[in-house]
């Protein structure tokens, strides 16, 4: 991929052709859950929310879910109905897991890549960190390894994920490059395990130390 994908956070279309991928990119909005089709790419924009990408490494099928809060008891009275059918962490990840099982995926063949959880809305407290903990608990309970992540920090980020290949790219807002496993020339790989460094701090595979 020789061209940068557009940030596309204000684009109203649900899907669009992106020359950076030479194919159709489908946008996943807050509270959404989507399986990838063929060679298609899924993308979503994240702040404190978290995107979870699950993939069966044998069948090479997968999808993405974008949740807003870890659960309903998070001290926020406003309804999240406007944020799609799956705004909460565990129900959202369970839905994605069950959709993959319905396609014939095997639990022991699943891998996860997770993104987001930034502390970008300080008035809500450490929502990003609680979202990250929610993902880690779910994956531990289900025995699914997290093989790559870009989590924490204070920037919003756009994530691109191609389930057929298992490749992912992250572009932080304001950055001049996309970080990913082959996304651009000289891009930083993110396909490596994360490690906990304390609240809101996760290693991301970014050797510059940004977000730590």
mmCIF file of C-alpha atoms in Angstrom:
data_model
loop_
_atom_site.group_PDB
_atom_site.id
_atom_site.type_symbol
_atom_site.label_atom_id
_atom_site.label_comp_id
_atom_site.label_asym_id
_atom_site.label_seq_id
_atom_site.Cartn_x
_atom_site.Cartn_y
_atom_site.Cartn_z
ATOM 1 C CA UNK A 1 0.000 0.000 0.000
ATOM 2 C CA UNK A 2 1.786 3.101 -1.234
ATOM 3 C CA UNK A 3 -0.747 5.782 -0.266
ATOM 4 C CA UNK A 4 -2.076 6.878 3.102
ATOM 5 C CA UNK A 5 -5.702 6.024 3.811
ATOM 6 C CA UNK A 6 -7.789 9.089 4.493
ATOM 7 C CA UNK A 7 -8.749 9.842 8.080
ATOM 8 C CA UNK A 8 -12.391 10.026 6.988
ATOM 9 C CA UNK A 9 -13.861 10.869 10.389
ATOM 10 C CA UNK A 10 -16.421 13.288 8.927
ATOM 11 C CA UNK A 11 -17.334 11.248 5.855
ATOM 12 C CA UNK A 12 -21.060 10.415 5.889
ATOM 13 C CA UNK A 13 -20.773 7.293 3.736
ATOM 14 C CA UNK A 14 -20.899 3.878 5.364
ATOM 15 C CA UNK A 15 -18.465 2.498 2.806
ATOM 16 C CA UNK A 16 -16.143 4.013 0.241
ATOM 17 C CA UNK A 17 -13.411 3.101 -2.190
ATOM 18 C CA UNK A 18 -9.969 3.891 -0.800
ATOM 19 C CA UNK A 19 -7.040 3.799 -3.247
ATOM 20 C CA UNK A 20 -4.664 3.158 -0.341
ATOM 21 C CA UNK A 21 -6.170 -0.327 -0.073
ATOM 22 C CA UNK A 22 -7.295 -0.575 -3.701
ATOM 23 C CA UNK A 23 -10.667 -1.682 -2.435
ATOM 24 C CA UNK A 24 -13.780 -0.898 -0.467
ATOM 25 C CA UNK A 25 -13.492 0.208 3.151
ATOM 26 C CA UNK A 26 -16.528 -0.163 5.399
ATOM 27 C CA UNK A 27 -16.937 2.160 8.367
ATOM 28 C CA UNK A 28 -18.011 0.801 11.738
ATOM 29 C CA UNK A 29 -19.692 3.344 13.977
ATOM 30 C CA UNK A 30 -20.010 3.400 17.779
ATOM 31 C CA UNK A 31 -21.905 0.428 19.094
ATOM 32 C CA UNK A 32 -21.485 -1.459 15.837
ATOM 33 C CA UNK A 33 -20.524 -5.063 15.140
ATOM 34 C CA UNK A 34 -19.514 -6.238 11.675
ATOM 35 C CA UNK A 35 -17.956 -9.290 10.061
ATOM 36 C CA UNK A 36 -15.571 -8.580 7.202
ATOM 37 C CA UNK A 37 -16.434 -9.793 3.722
ATOM 38 C CA UNK A 38 -13.759 -11.171 1.406
ATOM 39 C CA UNK A 39 -10.722 -8.898 1.138
ATOM 40 C CA UNK A 40 -12.657 -5.939 2.520
ATOM 41 C CA UNK A 41 -11.293 -3.571 5.164
ATOM 42 C CA UNK A 42 -13.179 -2.413 8.260
ATOM 43 C CA UNK A 43 -12.398 0.938 9.836
ATOM 44 C CA UNK A 44 -13.509 2.894 12.885
ATOM 45 C CA UNK A 45 -12.619 6.090 14.729
ATOM 46 C CA UNK A 46 -11.732 5.772 18.418
ATOM 47 C CA UNK A 47 -11.248 8.039 21.412
ATOM 48 C CA UNK A 48 -11.939 6.421 24.776
ATOM 49 C CA UNK A 49 -13.926 3.701 22.986
ATOM 50 C CA UNK A 50 -12.309 0.377 22.130
ATOM 51 C CA UNK A 51 -12.361 -1.612 18.904
ATOM 52 C CA UNK A 52 -11.911 -5.360 19.202
ATOM 53 C CA UNK A 53 -10.958 -7.391 16.135
ATOM 54 C CA UNK A 54 -11.431 -11.151 16.381
ATOM 55 C CA UNK A 55 -10.200 -13.594 13.733
ATOM 56 C CA UNK A 56 -10.144 -17.335 13.185
ATOM 57 C CA UNK A 57 -6.599 -17.883 11.949
ATOM 58 C CA UNK A 58 -7.504 -21.152 10.204
ATOM 59 C CA UNK A 59 -10.646 -20.049 8.353
ATOM 60 C CA UNK A 60 -9.263 -16.513 7.909
ATOM 61 C CA UNK A 61 -12.581 -14.916 8.835
ATOM 62 C CA UNK A 62 -13.079 -12.171 11.349
ATOM 63 C CA UNK A 63 -14.748 -8.944 12.288
ATOM 64 C CA UNK A 64 -14.734 -5.866 14.456
ATOM 65 C CA UNK A 65 -16.824 -4.429 17.259
ATOM 66 C CA UNK A 66 -16.691 -0.853 18.597
ATOM 67 C CA UNK A 67 -17.967 -0.346 22.151
ATOM 68 C CA UNK A 68 -18.321 2.852 24.169
ATOM 69 C CA UNK A 69 -18.375 1.795 27.836
ATOM 70 C CA UNK A 70 -17.417 -1.371 29.718
ATOM 71 C CA UNK A 71 -20.886 -1.773 31.253
ATOM 72 C CA UNK A 72 -24.116 -0.084 32.245
ATOM 73 C CA UNK A 73 -23.003 0.752 35.810
ATOM 74 C CA UNK A 74 -20.419 3.388 34.960
ATOM 75 C CA UNK A 75 -21.968 6.452 36.574
ATOM 76 C CA UNK A 76 -23.254 7.876 33.298
ATOM 77 C CA UNK A 77 -26.993 8.428 33.349
ATOM 78 C CA UNK A 78 -27.477 9.236 29.667
ATOM 79 C CA UNK A 79 -28.813 6.428 27.522
ATOM 80 C CA UNK A 80 -26.483 5.039 24.882
ATOM 81 C CA UNK A 81 -29.275 3.909 22.554
ATOM 82 C CA UNK A 82 -28.110 6.426 19.961
ATOM 83 C CA UNK A 83 -24.725 4.700 19.809
ATOM 84 C CA UNK A 84 -25.928 1.567 18.097
ATOM 85 C CA UNK A 85 -27.017 -1.847 19.355
ATOM 86 C CA UNK A 86 -23.783 -2.818 21.158
ATOM 87 C CA UNK A 87 -22.447 0.159 23.176
ATOM 88 C CA UNK A 88 -21.275 -1.950 26.141
ATOM 89 C CA UNK A 89 -18.150 -4.068 26.233
ATOM 90 C CA UNK A 90 -19.119 -7.591 27.227
ATOM 91 C CA UNK A 91 -22.350 -7.795 25.176
ATOM 92 C CA UNK A 92 -20.536 -6.324 22.174
ATOM 93 C CA UNK A 93 -17.634 -8.773 22.294
ATOM 94 C CA UNK A 94 -20.017 -11.658 22.963
ATOM 95 C CA UNK A 95 -22.008 -10.735 19.853
ATOM 96 C CA UNK A 96 -18.893 -10.720 17.670
ATOM 97 C CA UNK A 97 -17.744 -14.017 19.168
ATOM 98 C CA UNK A 98 -21.132 -15.650 18.529
ATOM 99 C CA UNK A 99 -21.281 -14.411 14.944
ATOM 100 C CA UNK A 100 -17.911 -15.997 14.277
ATOM 101 C CA UNK A 101 -19.011 -19.253 15.914
ATOM 102 C CA UNK A 102 -22.061 -19.265 13.624
ATOM 103 C CA UNK A 103 -19.669 -19.068 10.656
ATOM 104 C CA UNK A 104 -17.812 -22.132 11.859
ATOM 105 C CA UNK A 105 -14.967 -20.492 13.744
ATOM 106 C CA UNK A 106 -13.188 -22.528 16.426
ATOM 107 C CA UNK A 107 -12.625 -20.934 19.861
ATOM 108 C CA UNK A 108 -9.035 -22.226 20.038
ATOM 109 C CA UNK A 109 -8.222 -20.706 16.642
ATOM 110 C CA UNK A 110 -9.252 -17.171 17.596
ATOM 111 C CA UNK A 111 -6.884 -14.254 18.037
ATOM 112 C CA UNK A 112 -7.641 -10.681 19.054
ATOM 113 C CA UNK A 113 -6.257 -7.287 18.107
ATOM 114 C CA UNK A 114 -7.489 -4.381 20.220
ATOM 115 C CA UNK A 115 -7.286 -0.624 19.832
ATOM 116 C CA UNK A 116 -8.363 2.620 21.490
ATOM 117 C CA UNK A 117 -9.013 3.280 25.160
ATOM 118 C CA UNK A 118 -7.505 6.752 25.069
ATOM 119 C CA UNK A 119 -8.169 9.280 27.824
ATOM 120 C CA UNK A 120 -9.623 11.971 25.581
ATOM 121 C CA UNK A 121 -12.726 13.007 27.608
ATOM 122 C CA UNK A 122 -11.397 13.876 31.053
ATOM 123 C CA UNK A 123 -14.812 14.822 32.472
ATOM 124 C CA UNK A 124 -15.841 11.152 32.274
ATOM 125 C CA UNK A 125 -12.893 9.910 34.311
ATOM 126 C CA UNK A 126 -10.689 6.994 33.230
ATOM 127 C CA UNK A 127 -13.252 5.515 30.828
ATOM 128 C CA UNK A 128 -10.527 4.469 28.398
ATOM 129 C CA UNK A 129 -8.669 2.517 31.055
ATOM 130 C CA UNK A 130 -11.856 0.778 32.213
ATOM 131 C CA UNK A 131 -12.620 -0.162 28.620
ATOM 132 C CA UNK A 132 -9.152 -1.690 28.314
ATOM 133 C CA UNK A 133 -9.641 -3.688 31.502
ATOM 134 C CA UNK A 134 -12.985 -4.924 30.186
ATOM 135 C CA UNK A 135 -11.312 -6.277 27.033
ATOM 136 C CA UNK A 136 -8.499 -7.941 28.969
ATOM 137 C CA UNK A 137 -10.974 -9.648 31.293
ATOM 138 C CA UNK A 138 -13.107 -10.916 28.421
ATOM 139 C CA UNK A 139 -10.143 -12.312 26.489
ATOM 140 C CA UNK A 140 -8.751 -13.959 29.599
ATOM 141 C CA UNK A 141 -12.100 -15.570 30.386
ATOM 142 C CA UNK A 142 -12.495 -16.863 26.840
ATOM 143 C CA UNK A 143 -8.850 -17.887 26.450
ATOM 144 C CA UNK A 144 -8.306 -15.667 23.402
ATOM 145 C CA UNK A 145 -4.760 -14.269 22.997
ATOM 146 C CA UNK A 146 -4.317 -10.560 22.298
ATOM 147 C CA UNK A 147 -1.655 -10.654 19.582
ATOM 148 C CA UNK A 148 -1.520 -6.922 18.800
ATOM 149 C CA UNK A 149 -2.726 -3.691 20.354
ATOM 150 C CA UNK A 150 -2.519 0.079 20.252
ATOM 151 C CA UNK A 151 -4.103 1.310 23.487
ATOM 152 C CA UNK A 152 -4.153 4.231 25.890
ATOM 153 C CA UNK A 153 -2.592 7.634 25.355
ATOM 154 C CA UNK A 154 -4.502 10.862 24.777
ATOM 155 C CA UNK A 155 -5.032 10.920 21.005
ATOM 156 C CA UNK A 156 -7.934 9.718 18.934
ATOM 157 C CA UNK A 157 -7.001 7.096 16.362
ATOM 158 C CA UNK A 158 -8.461 5.547 13.246
ATOM 159 C CA UNK A 159 -8.055 1.800 12.891
ATOM 160 C CA UNK A 160 -8.163 -0.256 9.706
ATOM 161 C CA UNK A 161 -8.509 -4.027 9.814
ATOM 162 C CA UNK A 162 -8.465 -6.653 7.070
ATOM 163 C CA UNK A 163 -9.701 -9.925 8.525
ATOM 164 C CA UNK A 164 -8.745 -12.065 5.520
ATOM 165 C CA UNK A 165 -5.054 -11.309 6.080
ATOM 166 C CA UNK A 166 -5.223 -10.399 9.777
ATOM 167 C CA UNK A 167 -3.435 -7.128 9.048
ATOM 168 C CA UNK A 168 -4.200 -3.927 10.937
ATOM 169 C CA UNK A 169 -3.156 -0.296 10.646
ATOM 170 C CA UNK A 170 -3.512 2.614 13.070
ATOM 171 C CA UNK A 171 -3.495 6.294 12.189
ATOM 172 C CA UNK A 172 -3.539 8.773 15.062
ATOM 173 C CA UNK A 173 -5.261 12.054 14.341
ATOM 174 C CA UNK A 174 -2.690 14.665 13.440
ATOM 175 C CA UNK A 175 -0.051 12.093 12.499
ATOM 176 C CA UNK A 176 1.471 12.248 9.057
ATOM 177 C CA UNK A 177 1.794 8.498 8.731
ATOM 178 C CA UNK A 178 -0.093 5.316 9.296
ATOM 179 C CA UNK A 179 1.453 2.766 11.642
ATOM 180 C CA UNK A 180 0.900 -0.825 10.661
ATOM 181 C CA UNK A 181 2.354 -4.042 9.416
ATOM 182 C CA UNK A 182 3.246 -2.884 5.928
ATOM 183 C CA UNK A 183 0.746 -0.043 5.669
ATOM 184 C CA UNK A 184 3.298 2.476 4.413
ATOM 185 C CA UNK A 185 6.966 2.524 3.678
ATOM 186 C CA UNK A 186 8.834 2.411 6.964
ATOM 187 C CA UNK A 187 5.672 1.996 9.022
ATOM 188 C CA UNK A 188 5.950 0.680 12.562
ATOM 189 C CA UNK A 189 4.549 -2.836 13.043
ATOM 190 C CA UNK A 190 1.783 -3.205 15.600
ATOM 191 C CA UNK A 191 1.505 -6.979 15.379
ATOM 192 C CA UNK A 192 3.081 -7.743 18.717
ATOM 193 C CA UNK A 193 1.683 -8.530 22.175
ATOM 194 C CA UNK A 194 0.820 -5.703 24.538
ATOM 195 C CA UNK A 195 2.114 -5.413 28.082
ATOM 196 C CA UNK A 196 0.503 -3.593 30.986
ATOM 197 C CA UNK A 197 2.509 -0.694 32.365
ATOM 198 C CA UNK A 198 -0.092 0.801 34.702
ATOM 199 C CA UNK A 199 -3.380 2.699 34.337
ATOM 200 C CA UNK A 200 -3.835 4.102 30.856
ATOM 201 C CA UNK A 201 -0.407 2.948 29.712
ATOM 202 C CA UNK A 202 0.056 0.083 27.277
ATOM 203 C CA UNK A 203 2.961 -0.730 25.003
ATOM 204 C CA UNK A 204 1.771 -0.355 21.439
ATOM 205 C CA UNK A 205 4.579 -1.442 19.167
ATOM 206 C CA UNK A 206 5.441 2.200 18.526
ATOM 207 C CA UNK A 207 9.202 2.483 19.122
ATOM 208 C CA UNK A 208 9.020 6.262 19.526
ATOM 209 C CA UNK A 209 7.359 5.759 22.908
ATOM 210 C CA UNK A 210 4.333 7.861 21.960
ATOM 211 C CA UNK A 211 1.355 7.114 24.191
ATOM 212 C CA UNK A 212 3.447 5.543 26.984
#
